[in-house]
Coordinates of N, CA and C in Angstrom, one line a residue:
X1 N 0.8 -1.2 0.0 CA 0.0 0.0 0.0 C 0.9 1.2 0.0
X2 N 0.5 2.2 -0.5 CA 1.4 3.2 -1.2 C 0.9 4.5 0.1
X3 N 1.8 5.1 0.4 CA 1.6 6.8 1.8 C -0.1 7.0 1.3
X4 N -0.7 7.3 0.1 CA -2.0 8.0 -0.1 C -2.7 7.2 0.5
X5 N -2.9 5.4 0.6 CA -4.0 4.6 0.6 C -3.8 4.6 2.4
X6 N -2.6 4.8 3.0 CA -2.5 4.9 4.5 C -3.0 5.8 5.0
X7 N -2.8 7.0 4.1 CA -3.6 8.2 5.0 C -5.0 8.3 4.2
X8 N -5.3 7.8 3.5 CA -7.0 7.7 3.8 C -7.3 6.4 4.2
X9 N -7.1 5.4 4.6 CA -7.3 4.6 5.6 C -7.7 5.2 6.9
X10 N -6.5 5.8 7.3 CA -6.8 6.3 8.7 C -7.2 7.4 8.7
X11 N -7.7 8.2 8.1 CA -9.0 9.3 7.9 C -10.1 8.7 7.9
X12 N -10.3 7.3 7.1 CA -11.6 6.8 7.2 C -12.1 6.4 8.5
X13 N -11.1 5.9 9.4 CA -11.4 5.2 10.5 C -11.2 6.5 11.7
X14 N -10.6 7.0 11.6 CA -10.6 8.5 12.4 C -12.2 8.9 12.0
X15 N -12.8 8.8 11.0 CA -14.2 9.5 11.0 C -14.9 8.9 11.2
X16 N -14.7 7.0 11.2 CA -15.8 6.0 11.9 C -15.5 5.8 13.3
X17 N -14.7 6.3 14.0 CA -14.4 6.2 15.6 C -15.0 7.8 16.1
X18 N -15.1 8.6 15.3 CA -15.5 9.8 16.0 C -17.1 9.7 15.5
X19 N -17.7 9.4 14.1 CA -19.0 9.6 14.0 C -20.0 8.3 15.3
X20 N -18.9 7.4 15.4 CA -19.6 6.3 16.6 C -19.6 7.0 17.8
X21 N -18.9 7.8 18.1 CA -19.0 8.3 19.8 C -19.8 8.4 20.3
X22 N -20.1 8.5 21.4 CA -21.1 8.9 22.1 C -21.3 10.2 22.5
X23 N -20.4 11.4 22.2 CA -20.5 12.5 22.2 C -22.1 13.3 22.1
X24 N -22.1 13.5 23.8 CA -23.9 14.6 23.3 C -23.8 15.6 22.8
X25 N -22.5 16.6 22.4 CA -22.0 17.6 22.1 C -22.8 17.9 20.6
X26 N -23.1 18.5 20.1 CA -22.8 19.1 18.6 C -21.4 18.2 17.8
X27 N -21.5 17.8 16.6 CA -20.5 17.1 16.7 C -20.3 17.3 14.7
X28 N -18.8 17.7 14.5 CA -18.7 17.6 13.0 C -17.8 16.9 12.4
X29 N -16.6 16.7 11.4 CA -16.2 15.6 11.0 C -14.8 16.0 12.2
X30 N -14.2 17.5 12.1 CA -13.2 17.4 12.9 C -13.4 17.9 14.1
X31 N -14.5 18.4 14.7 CA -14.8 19.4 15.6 C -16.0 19.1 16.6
X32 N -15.9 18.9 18.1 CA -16.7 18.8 18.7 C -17.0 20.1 19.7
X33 N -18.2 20.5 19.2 CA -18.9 21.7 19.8 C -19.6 21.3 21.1
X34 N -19.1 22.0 22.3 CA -20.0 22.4 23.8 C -20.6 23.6 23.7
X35 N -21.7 23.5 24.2 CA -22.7 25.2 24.5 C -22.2 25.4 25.7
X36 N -22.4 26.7 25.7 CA -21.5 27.2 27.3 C -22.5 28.5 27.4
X37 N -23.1 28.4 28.5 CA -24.5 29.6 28.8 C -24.1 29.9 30.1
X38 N -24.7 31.4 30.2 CA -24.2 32.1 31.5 C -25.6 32.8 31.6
X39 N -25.7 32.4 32.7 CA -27.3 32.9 33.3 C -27.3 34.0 34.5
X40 N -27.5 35.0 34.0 CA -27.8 36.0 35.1 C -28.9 35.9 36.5
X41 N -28.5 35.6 37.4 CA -29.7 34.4 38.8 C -29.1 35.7 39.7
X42 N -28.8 36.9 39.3 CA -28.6 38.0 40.2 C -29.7 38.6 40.9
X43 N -30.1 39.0 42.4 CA -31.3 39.5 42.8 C -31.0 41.0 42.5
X44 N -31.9 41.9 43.2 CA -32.2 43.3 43.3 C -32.5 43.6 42.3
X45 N -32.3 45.1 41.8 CA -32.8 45.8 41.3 C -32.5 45.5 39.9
X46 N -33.4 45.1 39.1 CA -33.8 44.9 37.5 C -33.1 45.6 36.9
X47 N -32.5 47.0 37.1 CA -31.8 47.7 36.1 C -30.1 47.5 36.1
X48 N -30.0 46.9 37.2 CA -28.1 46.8 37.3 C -28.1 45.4 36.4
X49 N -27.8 45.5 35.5 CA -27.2 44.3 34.3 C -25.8 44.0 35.0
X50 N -25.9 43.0 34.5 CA -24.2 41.7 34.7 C -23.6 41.9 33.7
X51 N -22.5 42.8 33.7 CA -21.6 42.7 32.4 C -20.6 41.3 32.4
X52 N -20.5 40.8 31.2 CA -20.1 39.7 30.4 C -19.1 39.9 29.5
X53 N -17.9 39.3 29.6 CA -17.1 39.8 28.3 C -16.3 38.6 28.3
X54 N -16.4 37.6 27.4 CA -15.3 36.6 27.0 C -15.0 36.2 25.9
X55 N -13.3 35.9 25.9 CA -13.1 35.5 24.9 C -11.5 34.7 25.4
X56 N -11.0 33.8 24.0 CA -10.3 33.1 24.4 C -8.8 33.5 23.6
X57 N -7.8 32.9 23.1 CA -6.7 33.0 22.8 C -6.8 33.7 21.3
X58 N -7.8 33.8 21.0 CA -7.7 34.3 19.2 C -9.1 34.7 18.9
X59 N -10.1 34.9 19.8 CA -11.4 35.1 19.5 C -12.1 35.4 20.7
X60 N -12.8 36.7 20.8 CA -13.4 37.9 21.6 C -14.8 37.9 21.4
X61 N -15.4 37.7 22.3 CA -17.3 37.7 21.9 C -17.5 38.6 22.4
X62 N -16.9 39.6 22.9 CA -17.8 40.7 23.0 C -17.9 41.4 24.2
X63 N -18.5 42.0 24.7 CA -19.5 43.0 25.9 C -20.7 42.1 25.6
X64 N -21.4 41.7 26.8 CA -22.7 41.3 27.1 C -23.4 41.9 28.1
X65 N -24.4 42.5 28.0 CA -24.9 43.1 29.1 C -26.0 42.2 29.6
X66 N -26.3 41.6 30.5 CA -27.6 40.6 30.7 C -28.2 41.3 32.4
X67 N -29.7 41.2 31.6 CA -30.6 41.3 32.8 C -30.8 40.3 33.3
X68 N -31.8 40.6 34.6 CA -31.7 39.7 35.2 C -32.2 38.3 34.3
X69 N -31.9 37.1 34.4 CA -32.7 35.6 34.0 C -32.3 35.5 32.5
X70 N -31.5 36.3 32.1 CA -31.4 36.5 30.8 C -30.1 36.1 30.7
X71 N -29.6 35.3 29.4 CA -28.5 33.9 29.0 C -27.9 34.4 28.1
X72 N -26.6 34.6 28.1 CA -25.5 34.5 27.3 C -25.3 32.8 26.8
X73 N -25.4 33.1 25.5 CA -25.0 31.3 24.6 C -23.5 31.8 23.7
X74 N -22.8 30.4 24.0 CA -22.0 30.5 22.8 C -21.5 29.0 22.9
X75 N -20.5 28.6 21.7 CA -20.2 27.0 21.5 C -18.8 27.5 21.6
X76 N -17.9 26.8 22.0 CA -16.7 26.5 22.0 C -16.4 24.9 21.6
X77 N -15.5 24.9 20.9 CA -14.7 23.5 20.6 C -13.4 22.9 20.9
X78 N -13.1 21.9 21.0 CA -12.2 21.1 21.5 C -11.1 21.1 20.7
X79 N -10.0 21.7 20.6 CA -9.1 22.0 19.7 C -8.5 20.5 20.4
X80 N -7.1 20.2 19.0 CA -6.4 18.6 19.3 C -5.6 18.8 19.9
X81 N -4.9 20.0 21.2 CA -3.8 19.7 22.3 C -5.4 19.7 23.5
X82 N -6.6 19.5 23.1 CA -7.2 20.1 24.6 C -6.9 21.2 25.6
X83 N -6.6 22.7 24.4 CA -6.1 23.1 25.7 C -6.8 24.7 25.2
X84 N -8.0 24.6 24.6 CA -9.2 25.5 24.5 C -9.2 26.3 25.6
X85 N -9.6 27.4 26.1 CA -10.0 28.5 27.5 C -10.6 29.3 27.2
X86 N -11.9 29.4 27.4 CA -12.6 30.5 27.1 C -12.8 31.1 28.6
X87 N -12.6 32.4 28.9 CA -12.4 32.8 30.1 C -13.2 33.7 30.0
X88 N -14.0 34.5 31.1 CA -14.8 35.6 31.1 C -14.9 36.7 32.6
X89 N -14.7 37.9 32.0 CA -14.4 38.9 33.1 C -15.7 39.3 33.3
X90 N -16.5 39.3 34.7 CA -18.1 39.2 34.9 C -17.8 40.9 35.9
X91 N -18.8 41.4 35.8 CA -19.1 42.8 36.7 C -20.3 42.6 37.3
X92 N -20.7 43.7 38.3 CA -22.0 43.8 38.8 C -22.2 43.7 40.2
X93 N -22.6 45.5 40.3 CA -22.8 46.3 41.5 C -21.5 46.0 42.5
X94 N -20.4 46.9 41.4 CA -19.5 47.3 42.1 C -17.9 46.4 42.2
X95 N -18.6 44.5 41.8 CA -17.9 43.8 42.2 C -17.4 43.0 40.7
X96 N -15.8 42.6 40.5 CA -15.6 41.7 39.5 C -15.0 40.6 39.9
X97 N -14.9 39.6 38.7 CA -14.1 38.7 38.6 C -13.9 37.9 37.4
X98 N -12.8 37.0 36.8 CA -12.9 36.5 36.1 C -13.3 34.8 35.9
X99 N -13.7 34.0 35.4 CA -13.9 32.9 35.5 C -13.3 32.1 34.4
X100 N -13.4 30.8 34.5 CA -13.0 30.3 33.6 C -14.3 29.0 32.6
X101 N -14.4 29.7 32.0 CA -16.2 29.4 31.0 C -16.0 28.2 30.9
X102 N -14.9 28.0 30.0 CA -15.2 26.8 29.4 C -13.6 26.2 29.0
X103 N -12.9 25.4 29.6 CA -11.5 24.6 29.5 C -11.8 23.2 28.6
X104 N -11.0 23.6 27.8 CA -11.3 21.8 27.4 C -10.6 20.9 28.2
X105 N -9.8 20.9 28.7 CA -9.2 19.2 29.1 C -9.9 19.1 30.8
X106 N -10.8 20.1 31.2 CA -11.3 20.2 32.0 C -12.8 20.0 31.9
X107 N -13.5 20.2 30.7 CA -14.9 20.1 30.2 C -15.3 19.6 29.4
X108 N -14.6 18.7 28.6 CA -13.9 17.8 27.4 C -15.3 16.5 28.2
X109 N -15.4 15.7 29.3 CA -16.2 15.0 29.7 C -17.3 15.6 30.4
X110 N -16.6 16.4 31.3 CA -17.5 17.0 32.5 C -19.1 17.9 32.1
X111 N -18.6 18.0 30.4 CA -20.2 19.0 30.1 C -21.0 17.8 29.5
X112 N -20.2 17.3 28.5 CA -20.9 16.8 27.5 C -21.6 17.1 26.5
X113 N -22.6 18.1 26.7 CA -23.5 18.7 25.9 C -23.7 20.3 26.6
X114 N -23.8 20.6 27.6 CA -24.4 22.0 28.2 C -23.1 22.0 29.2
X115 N -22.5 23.1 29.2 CA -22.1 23.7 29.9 C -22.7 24.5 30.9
X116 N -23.4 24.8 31.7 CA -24.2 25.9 32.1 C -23.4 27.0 33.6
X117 N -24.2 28.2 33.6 CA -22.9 28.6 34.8 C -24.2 29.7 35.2
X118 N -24.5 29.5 36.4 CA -25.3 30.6 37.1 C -24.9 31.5 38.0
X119 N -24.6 32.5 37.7 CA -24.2 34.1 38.3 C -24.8 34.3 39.5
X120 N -24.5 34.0 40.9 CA -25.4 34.8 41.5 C -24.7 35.8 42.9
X121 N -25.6 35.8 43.6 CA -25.0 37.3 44.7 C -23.7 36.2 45.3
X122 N -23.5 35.5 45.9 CA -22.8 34.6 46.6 C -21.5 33.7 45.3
X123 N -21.5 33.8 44.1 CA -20.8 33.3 43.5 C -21.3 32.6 42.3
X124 N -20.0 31.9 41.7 CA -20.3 31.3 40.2 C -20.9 30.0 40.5
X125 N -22.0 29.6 40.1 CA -22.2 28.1 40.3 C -22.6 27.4 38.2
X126 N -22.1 26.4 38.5 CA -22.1 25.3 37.4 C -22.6 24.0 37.6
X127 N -23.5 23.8 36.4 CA -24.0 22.4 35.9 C -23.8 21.7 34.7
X128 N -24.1 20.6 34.8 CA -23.3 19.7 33.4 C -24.5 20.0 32.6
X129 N -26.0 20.9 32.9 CA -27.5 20.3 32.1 C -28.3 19.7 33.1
X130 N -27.8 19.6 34.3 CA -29.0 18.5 35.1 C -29.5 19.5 36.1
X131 N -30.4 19.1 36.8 CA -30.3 20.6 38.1 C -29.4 20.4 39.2
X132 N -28.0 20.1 39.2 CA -27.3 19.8 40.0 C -26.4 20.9 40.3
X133 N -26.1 22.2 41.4 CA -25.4 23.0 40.9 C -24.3 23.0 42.0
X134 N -22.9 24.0 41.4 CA -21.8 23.2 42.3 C -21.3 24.8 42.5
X135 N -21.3 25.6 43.4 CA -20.5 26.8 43.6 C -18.8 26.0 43.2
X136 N -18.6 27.1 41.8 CA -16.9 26.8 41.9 C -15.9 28.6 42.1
X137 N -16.7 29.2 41.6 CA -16.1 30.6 42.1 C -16.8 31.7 42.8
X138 N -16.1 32.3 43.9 CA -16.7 33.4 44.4 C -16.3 34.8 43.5
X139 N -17.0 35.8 44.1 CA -16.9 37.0 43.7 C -15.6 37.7 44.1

């Protein structure tokens, strides 16, 4: 067998070992997509928005202003060192911090499909998608 017939061999089977996965993620021939949502669960007063701003090593989403109950979405992917970070600098009434949204070699199993992250007076809490929530950062 000649270099060309090896490397499409093992492209074929690299695309029947990933399209078999079990991945709940979003899923494409080279790219597995996690949703990563940031939920504003801040009390008081309706008009102080949670500013939102993340972005990772080569790509910036922005300013987000979110009212209360109101969800920042975005997908991040699993690059091939696993070493993706989407990090996010959070504000609101007075107080900041940054967090770390979405790690791959950290979220790579742990989300599976939903990332989720609820903002609240007391700190950052996170869930895989289930109602199970885990304070991992304070303010």
């Amino acid at each position: 067998m000649n270099t060309m017939h090896h490397f499409l061999l093992v492209l074929a089977a690299f695309y029947l070992i990933s399209s078999q996965s079990s991945f709940a993620a979003d899923e494409d021939f080279l790219w597995v997509w996690h949703h990563v949502y940031i939920t504003n669960d801040l009390p008081g007063d309706p008009s102080k928005t949670l500013m939102v701003h993340c972005k990772d090593k080569t790509k910036d989403l922005g300013f987000k202003y979110l009212s209360q109950k109101q969800v920042f979405h975005f997908k991040a992917s699993i690059d091939f060192f696993r070493r993706r970070l989407f990090f996010c600098n959070m504000q609101w009434n007075g107080k900041q911090t940054y967090i770390d949204a979405f790690y791959a070699k950290r979220d790579e199993n742990r989300c599976r499909k939903h990332c989720m992250w609820s903002v609240r007076e007391d700190g950052f809490y996170f869930s895989k998608g289930d109602s199970h929530w885990n304070r991992e950062y304070q303010w």
